[in-house]
PDB file of C-alpha atoms in Angstrom:
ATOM      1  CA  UNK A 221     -11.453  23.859  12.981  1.00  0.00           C
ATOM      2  CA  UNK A 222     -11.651  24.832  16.532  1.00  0.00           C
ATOM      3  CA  UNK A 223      -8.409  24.089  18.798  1.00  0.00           C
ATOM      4  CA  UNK A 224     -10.363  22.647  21.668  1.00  0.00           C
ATOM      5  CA  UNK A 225     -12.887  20.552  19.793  1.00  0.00           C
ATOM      6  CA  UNK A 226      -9.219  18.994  18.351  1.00  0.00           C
ATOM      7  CA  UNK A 227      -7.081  18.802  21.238  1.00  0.00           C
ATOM      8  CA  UNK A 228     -10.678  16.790  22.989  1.00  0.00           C
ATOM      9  CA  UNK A 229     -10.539  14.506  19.681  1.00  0.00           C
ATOM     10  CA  UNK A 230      -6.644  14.064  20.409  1.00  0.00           C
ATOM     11  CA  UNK A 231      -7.219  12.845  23.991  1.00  0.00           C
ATOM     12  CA  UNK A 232      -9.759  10.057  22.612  1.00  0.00           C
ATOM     13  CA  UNK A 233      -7.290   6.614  22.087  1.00  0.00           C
ATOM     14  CA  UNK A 234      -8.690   5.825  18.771  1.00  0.00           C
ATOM     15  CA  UNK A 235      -8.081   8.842  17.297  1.00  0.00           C
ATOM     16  CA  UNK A 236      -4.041   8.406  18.817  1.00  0.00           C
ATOM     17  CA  UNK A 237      -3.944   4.967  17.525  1.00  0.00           C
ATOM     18  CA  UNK A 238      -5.395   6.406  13.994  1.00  0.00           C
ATOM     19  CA  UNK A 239      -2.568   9.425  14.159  1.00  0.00           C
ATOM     20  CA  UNK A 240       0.021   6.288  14.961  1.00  0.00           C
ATOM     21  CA  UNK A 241      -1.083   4.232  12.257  1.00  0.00           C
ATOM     22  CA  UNK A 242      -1.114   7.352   9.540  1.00  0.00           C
ATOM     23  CA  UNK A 243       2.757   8.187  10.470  1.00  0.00           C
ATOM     24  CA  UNK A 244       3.581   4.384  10.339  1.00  0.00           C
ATOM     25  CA  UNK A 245       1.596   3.723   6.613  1.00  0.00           C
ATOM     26  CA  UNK A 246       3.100   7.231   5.183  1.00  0.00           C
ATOM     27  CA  UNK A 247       6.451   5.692   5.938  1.00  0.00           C
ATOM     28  CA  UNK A 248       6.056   2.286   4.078  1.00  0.00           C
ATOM     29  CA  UNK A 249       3.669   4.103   1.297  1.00  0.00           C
ATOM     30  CA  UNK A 250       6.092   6.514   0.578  1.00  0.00           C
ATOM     31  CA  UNK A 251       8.795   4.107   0.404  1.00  0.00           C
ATOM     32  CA  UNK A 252       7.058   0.874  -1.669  1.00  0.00           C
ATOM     33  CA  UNK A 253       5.096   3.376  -3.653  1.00  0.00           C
ATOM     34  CA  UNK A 254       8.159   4.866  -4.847  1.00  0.00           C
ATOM     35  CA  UNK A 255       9.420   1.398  -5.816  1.00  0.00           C
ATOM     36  CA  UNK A 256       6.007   0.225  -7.366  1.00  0.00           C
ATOM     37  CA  UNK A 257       5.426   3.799  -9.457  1.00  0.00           C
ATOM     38  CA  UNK A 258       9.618   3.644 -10.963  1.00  0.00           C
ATOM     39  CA  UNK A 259       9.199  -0.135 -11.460  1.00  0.00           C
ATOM     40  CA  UNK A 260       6.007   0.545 -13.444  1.00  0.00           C
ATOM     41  CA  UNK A 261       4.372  -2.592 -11.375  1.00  0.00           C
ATOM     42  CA  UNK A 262       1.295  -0.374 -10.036  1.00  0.00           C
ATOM     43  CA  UNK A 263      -1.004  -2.300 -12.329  1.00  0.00           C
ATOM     44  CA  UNK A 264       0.725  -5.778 -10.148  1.00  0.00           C
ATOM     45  CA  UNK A 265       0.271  -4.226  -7.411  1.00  0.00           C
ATOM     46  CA  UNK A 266      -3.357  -3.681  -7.960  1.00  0.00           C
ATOM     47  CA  UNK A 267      -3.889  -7.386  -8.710  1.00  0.00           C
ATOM     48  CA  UNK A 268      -1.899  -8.228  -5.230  1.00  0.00           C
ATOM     49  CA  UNK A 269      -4.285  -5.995  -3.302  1.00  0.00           C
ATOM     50  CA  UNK A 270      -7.412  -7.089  -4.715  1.00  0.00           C
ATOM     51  CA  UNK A 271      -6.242 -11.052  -4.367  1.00  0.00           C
ATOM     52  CA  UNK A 272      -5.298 -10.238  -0.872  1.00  0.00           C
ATOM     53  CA  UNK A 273      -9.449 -10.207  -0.118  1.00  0.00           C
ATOM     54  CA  UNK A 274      -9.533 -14.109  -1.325  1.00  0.00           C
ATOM     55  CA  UNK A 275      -7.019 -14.196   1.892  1.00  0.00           C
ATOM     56  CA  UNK A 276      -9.374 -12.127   3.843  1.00  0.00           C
ATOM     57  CA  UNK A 277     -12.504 -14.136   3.440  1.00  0.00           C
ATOM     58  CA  UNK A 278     -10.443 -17.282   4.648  1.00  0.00           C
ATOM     59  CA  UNK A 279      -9.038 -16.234   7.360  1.00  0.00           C
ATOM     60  CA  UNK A 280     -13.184 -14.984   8.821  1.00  0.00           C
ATOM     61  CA  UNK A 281     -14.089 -18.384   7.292  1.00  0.00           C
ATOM     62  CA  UNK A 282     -11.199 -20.647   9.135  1.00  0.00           C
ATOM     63  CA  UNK A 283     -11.490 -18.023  12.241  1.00  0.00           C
ATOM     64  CA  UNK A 284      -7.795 -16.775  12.526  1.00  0.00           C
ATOM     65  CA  UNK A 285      -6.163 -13.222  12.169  1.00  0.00           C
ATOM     66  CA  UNK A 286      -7.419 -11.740   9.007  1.00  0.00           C
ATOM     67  CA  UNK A 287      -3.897  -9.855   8.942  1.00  0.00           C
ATOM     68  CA  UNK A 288      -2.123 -13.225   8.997  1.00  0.00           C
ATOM     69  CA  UNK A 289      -4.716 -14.835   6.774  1.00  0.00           C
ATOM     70  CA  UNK A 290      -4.639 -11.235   3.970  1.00  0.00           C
ATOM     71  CA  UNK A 291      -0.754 -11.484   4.388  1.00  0.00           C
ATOM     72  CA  UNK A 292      -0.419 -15.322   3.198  1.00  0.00           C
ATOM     73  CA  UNK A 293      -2.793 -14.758   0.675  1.00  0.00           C
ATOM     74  CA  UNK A 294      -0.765 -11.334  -0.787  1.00  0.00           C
ATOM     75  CA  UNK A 295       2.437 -12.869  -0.013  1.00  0.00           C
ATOM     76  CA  UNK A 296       1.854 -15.502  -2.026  1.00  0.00           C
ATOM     77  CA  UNK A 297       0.240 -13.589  -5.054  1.00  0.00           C
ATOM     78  CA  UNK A 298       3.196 -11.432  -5.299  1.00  0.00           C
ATOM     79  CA  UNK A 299       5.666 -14.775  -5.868  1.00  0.00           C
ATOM     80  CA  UNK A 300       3.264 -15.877  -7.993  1.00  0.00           C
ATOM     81  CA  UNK A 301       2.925 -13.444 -10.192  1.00  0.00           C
ATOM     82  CA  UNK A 302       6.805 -12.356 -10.312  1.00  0.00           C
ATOM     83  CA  UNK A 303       7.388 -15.937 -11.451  1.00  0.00           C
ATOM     84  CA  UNK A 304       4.486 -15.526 -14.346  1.00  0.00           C
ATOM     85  CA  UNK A 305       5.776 -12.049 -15.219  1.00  0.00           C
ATOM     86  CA  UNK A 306       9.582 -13.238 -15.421  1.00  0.00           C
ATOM     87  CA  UNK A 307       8.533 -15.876 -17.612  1.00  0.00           C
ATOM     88  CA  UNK A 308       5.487 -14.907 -19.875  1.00  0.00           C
ATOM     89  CA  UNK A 309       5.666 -11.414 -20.239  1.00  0.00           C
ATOM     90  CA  UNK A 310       3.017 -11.422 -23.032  1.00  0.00           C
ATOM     91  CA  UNK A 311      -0.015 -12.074 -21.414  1.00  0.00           C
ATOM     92  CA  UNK A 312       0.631 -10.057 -18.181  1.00  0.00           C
ATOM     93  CA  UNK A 313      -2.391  -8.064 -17.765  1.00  0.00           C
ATOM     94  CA  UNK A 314      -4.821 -11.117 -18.772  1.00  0.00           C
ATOM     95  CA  UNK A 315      -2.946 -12.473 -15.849  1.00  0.00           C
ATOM     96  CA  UNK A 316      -3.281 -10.145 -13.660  1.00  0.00           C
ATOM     97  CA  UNK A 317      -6.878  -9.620 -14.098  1.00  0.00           C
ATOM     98  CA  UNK A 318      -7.241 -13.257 -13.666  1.00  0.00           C
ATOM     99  CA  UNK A 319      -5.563 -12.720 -10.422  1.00  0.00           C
ATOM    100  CA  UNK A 320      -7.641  -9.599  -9.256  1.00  0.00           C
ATOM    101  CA  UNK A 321     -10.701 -11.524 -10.225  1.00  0.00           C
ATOM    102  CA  UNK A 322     -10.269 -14.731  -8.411  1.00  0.00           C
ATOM    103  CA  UNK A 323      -8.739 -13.544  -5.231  1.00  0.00           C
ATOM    104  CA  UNK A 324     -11.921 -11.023  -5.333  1.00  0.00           C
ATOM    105  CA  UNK A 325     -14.413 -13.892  -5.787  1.00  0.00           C
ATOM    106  CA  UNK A 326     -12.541 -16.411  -3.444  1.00  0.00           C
ATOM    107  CA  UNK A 327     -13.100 -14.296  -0.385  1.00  0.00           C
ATOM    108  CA  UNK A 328     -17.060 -13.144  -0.858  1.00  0.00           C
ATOM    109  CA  UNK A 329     -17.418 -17.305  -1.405  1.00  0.00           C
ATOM    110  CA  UNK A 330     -15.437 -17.537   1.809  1.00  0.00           C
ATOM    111  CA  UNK A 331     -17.384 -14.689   3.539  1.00  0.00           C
ATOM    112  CA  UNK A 332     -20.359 -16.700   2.491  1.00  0.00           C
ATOM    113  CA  UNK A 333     -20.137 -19.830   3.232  1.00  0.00           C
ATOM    114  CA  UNK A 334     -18.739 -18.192   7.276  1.00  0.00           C
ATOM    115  CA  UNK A 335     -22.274 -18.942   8.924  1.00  0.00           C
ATOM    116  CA  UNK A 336     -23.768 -15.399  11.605  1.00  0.00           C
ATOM    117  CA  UNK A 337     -20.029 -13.482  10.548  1.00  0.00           C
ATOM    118  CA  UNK A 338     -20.343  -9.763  12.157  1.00  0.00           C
ATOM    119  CA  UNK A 339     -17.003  -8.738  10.583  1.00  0.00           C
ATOM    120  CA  UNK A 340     -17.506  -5.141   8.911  1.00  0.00           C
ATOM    121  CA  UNK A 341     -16.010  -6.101   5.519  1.00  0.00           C
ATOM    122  CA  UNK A 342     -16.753  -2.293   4.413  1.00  0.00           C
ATOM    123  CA  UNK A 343     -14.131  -1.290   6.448  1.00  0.00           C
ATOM    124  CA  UNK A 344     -11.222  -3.471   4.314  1.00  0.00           C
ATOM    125  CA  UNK A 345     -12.714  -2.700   1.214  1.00  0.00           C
ATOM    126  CA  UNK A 346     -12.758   1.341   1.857  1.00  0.00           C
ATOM    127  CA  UNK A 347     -10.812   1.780   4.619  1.00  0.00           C
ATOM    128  CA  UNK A 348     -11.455   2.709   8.821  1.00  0.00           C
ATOM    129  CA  UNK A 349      -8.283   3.996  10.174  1.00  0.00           C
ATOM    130  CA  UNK A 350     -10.187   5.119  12.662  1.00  0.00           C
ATOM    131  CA  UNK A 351     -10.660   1.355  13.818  1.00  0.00           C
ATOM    132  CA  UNK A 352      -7.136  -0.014  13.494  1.00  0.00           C
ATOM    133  CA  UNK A 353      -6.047  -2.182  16.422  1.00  0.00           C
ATOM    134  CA  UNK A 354      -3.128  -2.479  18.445  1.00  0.00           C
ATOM    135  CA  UNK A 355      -2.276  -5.489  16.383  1.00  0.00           C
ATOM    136  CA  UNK A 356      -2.694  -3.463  12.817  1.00  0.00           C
ATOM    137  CA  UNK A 357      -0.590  -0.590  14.430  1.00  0.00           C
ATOM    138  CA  UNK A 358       2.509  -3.502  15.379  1.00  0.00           C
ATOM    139  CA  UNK A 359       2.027  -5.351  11.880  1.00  0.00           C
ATOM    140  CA  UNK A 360       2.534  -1.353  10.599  1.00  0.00           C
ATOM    141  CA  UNK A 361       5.280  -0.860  12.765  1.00  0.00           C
ATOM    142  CA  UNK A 362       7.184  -4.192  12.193  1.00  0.00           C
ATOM    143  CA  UNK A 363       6.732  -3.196   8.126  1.00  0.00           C
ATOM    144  CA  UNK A 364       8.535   0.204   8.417  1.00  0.00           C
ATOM    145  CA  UNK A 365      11.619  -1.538  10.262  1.00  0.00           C
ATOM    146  CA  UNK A 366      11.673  -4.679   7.635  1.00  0.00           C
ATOM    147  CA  UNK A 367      11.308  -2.323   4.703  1.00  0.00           C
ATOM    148  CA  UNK A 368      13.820   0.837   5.785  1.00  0.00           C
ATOM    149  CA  UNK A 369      15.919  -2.334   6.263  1.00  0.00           C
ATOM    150  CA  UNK A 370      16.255  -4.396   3.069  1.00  0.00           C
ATOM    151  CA  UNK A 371      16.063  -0.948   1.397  1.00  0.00           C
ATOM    152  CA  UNK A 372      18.940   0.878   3.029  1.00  0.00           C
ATOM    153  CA  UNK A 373      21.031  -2.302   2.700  1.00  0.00           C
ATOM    154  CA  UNK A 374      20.289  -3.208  -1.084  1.00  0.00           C
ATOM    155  CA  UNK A 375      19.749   0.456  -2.244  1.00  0.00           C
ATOM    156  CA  UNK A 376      22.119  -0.096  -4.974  1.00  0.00           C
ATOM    157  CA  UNK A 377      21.051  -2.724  -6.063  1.00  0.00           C
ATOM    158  CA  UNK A 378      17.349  -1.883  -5.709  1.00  0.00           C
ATOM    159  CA  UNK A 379      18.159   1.284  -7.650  1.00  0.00           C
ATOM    160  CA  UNK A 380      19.698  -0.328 -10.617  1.00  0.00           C
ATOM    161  CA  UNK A 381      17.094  -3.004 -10.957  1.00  0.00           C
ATOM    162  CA  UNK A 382      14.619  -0.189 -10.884  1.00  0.00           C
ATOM    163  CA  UNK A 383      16.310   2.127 -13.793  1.00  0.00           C
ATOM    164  CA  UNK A 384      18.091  -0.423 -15.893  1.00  0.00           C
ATOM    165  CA  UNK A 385      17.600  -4.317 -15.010  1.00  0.00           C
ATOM    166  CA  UNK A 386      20.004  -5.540 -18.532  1.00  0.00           C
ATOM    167  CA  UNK A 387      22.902  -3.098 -16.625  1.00  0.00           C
ATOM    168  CA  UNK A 388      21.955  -4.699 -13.487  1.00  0.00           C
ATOM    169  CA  UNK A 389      21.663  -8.430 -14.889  1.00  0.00           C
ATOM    170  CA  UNK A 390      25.522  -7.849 -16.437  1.00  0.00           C
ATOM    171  CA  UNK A 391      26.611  -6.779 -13.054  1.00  0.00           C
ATOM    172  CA  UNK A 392      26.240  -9.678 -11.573  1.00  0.00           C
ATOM    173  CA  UNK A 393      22.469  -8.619  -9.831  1.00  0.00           C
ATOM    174  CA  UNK A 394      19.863 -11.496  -9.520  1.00  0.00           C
ATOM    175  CA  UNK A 395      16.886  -9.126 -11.129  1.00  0.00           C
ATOM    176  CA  UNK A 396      14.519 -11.551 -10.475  1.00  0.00           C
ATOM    177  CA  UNK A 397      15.452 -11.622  -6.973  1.00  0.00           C
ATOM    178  CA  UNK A 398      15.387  -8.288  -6.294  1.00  0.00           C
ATOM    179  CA  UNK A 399      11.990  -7.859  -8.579  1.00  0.00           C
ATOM    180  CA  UNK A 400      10.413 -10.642  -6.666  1.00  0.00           C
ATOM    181  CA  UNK A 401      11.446  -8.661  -3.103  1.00  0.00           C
ATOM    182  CA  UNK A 402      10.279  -5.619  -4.773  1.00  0.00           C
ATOM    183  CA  UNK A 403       6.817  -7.410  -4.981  1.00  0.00           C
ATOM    184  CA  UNK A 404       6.697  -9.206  -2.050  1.00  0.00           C
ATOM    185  CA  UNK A 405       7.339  -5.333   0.037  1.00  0.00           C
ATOM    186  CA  UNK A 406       4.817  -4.425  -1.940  1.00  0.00           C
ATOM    187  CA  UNK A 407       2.168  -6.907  -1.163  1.00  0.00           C
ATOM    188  CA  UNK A 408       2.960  -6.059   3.154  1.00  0.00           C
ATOM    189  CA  UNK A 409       2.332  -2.815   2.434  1.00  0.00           C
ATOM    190  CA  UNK A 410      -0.589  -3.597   0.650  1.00  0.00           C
ATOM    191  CA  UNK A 411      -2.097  -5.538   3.723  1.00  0.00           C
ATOM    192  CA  UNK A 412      -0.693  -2.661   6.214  1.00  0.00           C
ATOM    193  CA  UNK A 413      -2.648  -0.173   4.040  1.00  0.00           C
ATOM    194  CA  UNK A 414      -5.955  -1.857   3.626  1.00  0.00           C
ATOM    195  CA  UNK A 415      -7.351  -0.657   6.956  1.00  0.00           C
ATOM    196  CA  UNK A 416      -6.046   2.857   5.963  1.00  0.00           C
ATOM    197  CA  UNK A 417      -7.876   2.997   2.649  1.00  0.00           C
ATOM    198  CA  UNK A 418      -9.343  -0.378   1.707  1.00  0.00           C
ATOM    199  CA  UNK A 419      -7.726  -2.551  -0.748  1.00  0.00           C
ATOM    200  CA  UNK A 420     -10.099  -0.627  -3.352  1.00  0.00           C
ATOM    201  CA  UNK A 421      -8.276   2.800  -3.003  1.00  0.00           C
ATOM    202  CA  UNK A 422      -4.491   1.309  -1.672  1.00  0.00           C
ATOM    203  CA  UNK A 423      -3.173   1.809  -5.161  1.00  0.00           C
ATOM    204  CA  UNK A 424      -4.026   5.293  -5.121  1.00  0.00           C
ATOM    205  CA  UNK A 425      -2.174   5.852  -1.708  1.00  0.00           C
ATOM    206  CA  UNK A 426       0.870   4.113  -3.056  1.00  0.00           C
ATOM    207  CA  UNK A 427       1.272   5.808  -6.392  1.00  0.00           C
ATOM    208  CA  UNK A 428      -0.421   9.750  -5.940  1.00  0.00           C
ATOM    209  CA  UNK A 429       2.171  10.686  -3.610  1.00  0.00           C
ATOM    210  CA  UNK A 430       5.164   9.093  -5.974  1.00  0.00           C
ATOM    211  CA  UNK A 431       3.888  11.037  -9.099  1.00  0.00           C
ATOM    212  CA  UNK A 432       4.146  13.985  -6.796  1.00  0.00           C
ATOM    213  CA  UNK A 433       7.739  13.676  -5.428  1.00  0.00           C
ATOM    214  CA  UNK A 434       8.729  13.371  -9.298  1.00  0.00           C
ATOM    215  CA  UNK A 435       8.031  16.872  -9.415  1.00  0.00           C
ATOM    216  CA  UNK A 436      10.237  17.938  -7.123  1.00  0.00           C
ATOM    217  CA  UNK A 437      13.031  15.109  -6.324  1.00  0.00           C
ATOM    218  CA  UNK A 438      15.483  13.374  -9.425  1.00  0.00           C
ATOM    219  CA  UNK A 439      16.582  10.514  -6.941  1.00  0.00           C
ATOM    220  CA  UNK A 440      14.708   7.536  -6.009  1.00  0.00           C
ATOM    221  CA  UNK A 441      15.912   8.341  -2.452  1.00  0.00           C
ATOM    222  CA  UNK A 442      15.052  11.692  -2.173  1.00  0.00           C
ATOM    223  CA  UNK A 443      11.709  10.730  -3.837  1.00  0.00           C
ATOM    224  CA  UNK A 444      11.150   8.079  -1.110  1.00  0.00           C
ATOM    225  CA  UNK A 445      11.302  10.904   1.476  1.00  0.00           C
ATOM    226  CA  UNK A 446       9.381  13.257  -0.041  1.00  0.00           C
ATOM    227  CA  UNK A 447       6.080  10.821  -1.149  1.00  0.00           C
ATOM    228  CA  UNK A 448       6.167   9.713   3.003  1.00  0.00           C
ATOM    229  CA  UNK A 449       5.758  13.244   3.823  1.00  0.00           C
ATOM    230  CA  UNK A 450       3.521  13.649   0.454  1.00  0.00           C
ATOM    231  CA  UNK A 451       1.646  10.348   1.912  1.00  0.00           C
ATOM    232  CA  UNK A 452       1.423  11.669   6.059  1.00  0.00           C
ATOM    233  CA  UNK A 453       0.046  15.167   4.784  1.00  0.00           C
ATOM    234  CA  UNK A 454      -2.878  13.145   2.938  1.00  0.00           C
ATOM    235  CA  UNK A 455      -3.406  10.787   5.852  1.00  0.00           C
ATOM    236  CA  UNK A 456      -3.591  13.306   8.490  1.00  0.00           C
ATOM    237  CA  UNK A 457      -5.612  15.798   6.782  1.00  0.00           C
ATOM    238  CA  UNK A 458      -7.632  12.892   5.537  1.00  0.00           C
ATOM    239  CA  UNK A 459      -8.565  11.884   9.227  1.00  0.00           C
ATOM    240  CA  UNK A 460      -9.177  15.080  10.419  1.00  0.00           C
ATOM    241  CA  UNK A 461     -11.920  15.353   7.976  1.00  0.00           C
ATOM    242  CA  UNK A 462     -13.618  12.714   8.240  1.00  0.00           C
ATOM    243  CA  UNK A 463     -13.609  12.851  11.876  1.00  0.00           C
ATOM    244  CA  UNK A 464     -14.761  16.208  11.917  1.00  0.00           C
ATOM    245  CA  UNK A 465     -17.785  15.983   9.152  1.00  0.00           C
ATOM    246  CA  UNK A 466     -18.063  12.062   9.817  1.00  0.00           C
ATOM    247  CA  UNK A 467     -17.165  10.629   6.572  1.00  0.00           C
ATOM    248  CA  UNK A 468     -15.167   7.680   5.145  1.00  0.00           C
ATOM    249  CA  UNK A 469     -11.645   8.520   6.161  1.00  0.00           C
ATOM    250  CA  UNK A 470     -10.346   6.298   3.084  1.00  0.00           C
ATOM    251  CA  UNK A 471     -12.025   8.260   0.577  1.00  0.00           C
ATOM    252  CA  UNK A 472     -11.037  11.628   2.704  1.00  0.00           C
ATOM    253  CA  UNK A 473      -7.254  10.623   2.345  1.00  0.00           C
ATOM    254  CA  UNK A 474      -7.633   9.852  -1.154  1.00  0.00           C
ATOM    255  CA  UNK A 475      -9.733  12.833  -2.413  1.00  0.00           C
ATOM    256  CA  UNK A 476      -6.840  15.012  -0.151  1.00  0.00           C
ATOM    257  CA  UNK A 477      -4.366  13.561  -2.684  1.00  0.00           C
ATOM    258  CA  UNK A 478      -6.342  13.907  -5.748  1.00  0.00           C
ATOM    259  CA  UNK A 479      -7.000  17.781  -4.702  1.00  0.00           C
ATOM    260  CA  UNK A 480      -3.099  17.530  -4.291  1.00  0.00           C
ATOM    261  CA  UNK A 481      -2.158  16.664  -7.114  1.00  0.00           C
ATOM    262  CA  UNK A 482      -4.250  18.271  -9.100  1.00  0.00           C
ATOM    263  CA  UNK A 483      -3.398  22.026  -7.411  1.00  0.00           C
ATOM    264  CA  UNK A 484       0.908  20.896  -7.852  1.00  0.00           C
ATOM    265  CA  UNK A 485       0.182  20.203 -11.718  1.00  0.00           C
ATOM    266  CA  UNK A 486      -1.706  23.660 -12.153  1.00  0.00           C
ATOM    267  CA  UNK A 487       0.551  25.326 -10.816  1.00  0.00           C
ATOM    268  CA  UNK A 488       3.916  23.577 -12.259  1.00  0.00           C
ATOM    269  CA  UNK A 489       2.281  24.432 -15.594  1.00  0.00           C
TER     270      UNK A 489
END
């Protein structure tokens, strides 16, 4: 890639704003993913990301913020579900595909019934992070800060839920507190990382870069750090190309991790 054709794309402000927003994602990826991937909740998580849309078609339908509107609706999936899975751990994944399902066809009803919309809905379903806002980049930013938060003040407790809830439960730990936060983190990041990647390829930003910090870290910590910079090597390399051969930069951040992934296990073997 030639220096000056990049340093011309760096003075252009959506192409800062996009650089912004991949730092600030990486960060909360690297972090929730770890959670999600130890936790084994990535299947949850996929059902909170593809409800969230039921919350995007309402918000274009009732005209307000479709972050505020895909937050509520993700938010609320996440309690929802922790409540189920606490209680009726049996039929989890017909739940969850009810879930995924209805939240799905909620928000095209929504988007249909929303008479002359012009919102490009391809760009939450695969991703623009070319086209993130000021607004996407402060909802990103406010995310990072709330979840290096609650994590580096429950760590311990976060960590023992994660590796051995009955240990945790005789300790004194609410697990179904800390399982329900667990979710909740999850389903911000899941908004925050739909107009990354769309809420079709989130999961994959959330969990690739976890499976390849387990290579190479044996703490959840260290494996928090390690997936961000894991999930900012994808993001960035992901926008570059499709900037530069004008492709979807969702599919150029996940195909970056795939191709990741893929080279690490080769050569580990």
């Amino acid at each position: 890639m030639d220096a000056n054709i990049l340093m011309q794309a760096l003075s252009f402000d959506f192409v800062q704003n996009a650089l912004f927003a991949g730092v600030l994602i990486s960060i909360a990826a690297g972090i929730i993913g770890s959670l999600v991937v130890v936790n084994r909740l990535t299947f949850l998580a996929g059902g909170i990301a593809h409800s969230s849309y039921g919350g995007i078609g309402l918000a274009i339908f009732l005209g307000i913020p479709i972050l505020f509107g895909a937050t509520l609706f993700a938010v609320l999936t996440a309690v929802f579900i922790a409540f189920i899975t606490q209680y009726n751990k049996t039929r989890i994944d017909s739940i969850i595909g009810m879930m995924w399902a209805l939240g799905m066809a909620v928000g095209i009803i929504f988007v249909d019934l929303t008479p002359g919309y012009n919102v490009d809905l391809m760009s939450y379903l695969f991703g623009s992070i070319i086209a993130v806002s000021n607004e996407d980049i402060l909802y990103m930013l406010v995310l990072d800060c709330l979840v290096i938060l609650l994590v580096t003040i429950f760590y311990k407790e976060i960590l023992a839920v994660s590796y051995d809830s009955e240990f945790a439960k005789l300790r004194g730990i609410s697990v179904r507190f800390f399982y329900t936060l667990i979710l909740i983190l999850a389903a911000l990041c899941v908004v925050a990382a739909i107009r990354v990647v769309g809420l079709i390829l989130v999961i994959a930003l959330l969990t690739i870069p976890t499976y390849l910090a387990e290579f190479f870290a044996s703490r959840l910590s260290t494996m928090m750090i390690i997936s961000s910079l894991f999930a900012l090597f994808f993001t960035i390399s992901g926008l570059l190309i499709s900037y530069f051969y004008d492709i979807s930069s969702g599919a150029s951040i996940i195909i970056v991790g795939v191709v990741t992934l893929f080279i690490v296990k080769v050569i580990k073997r």
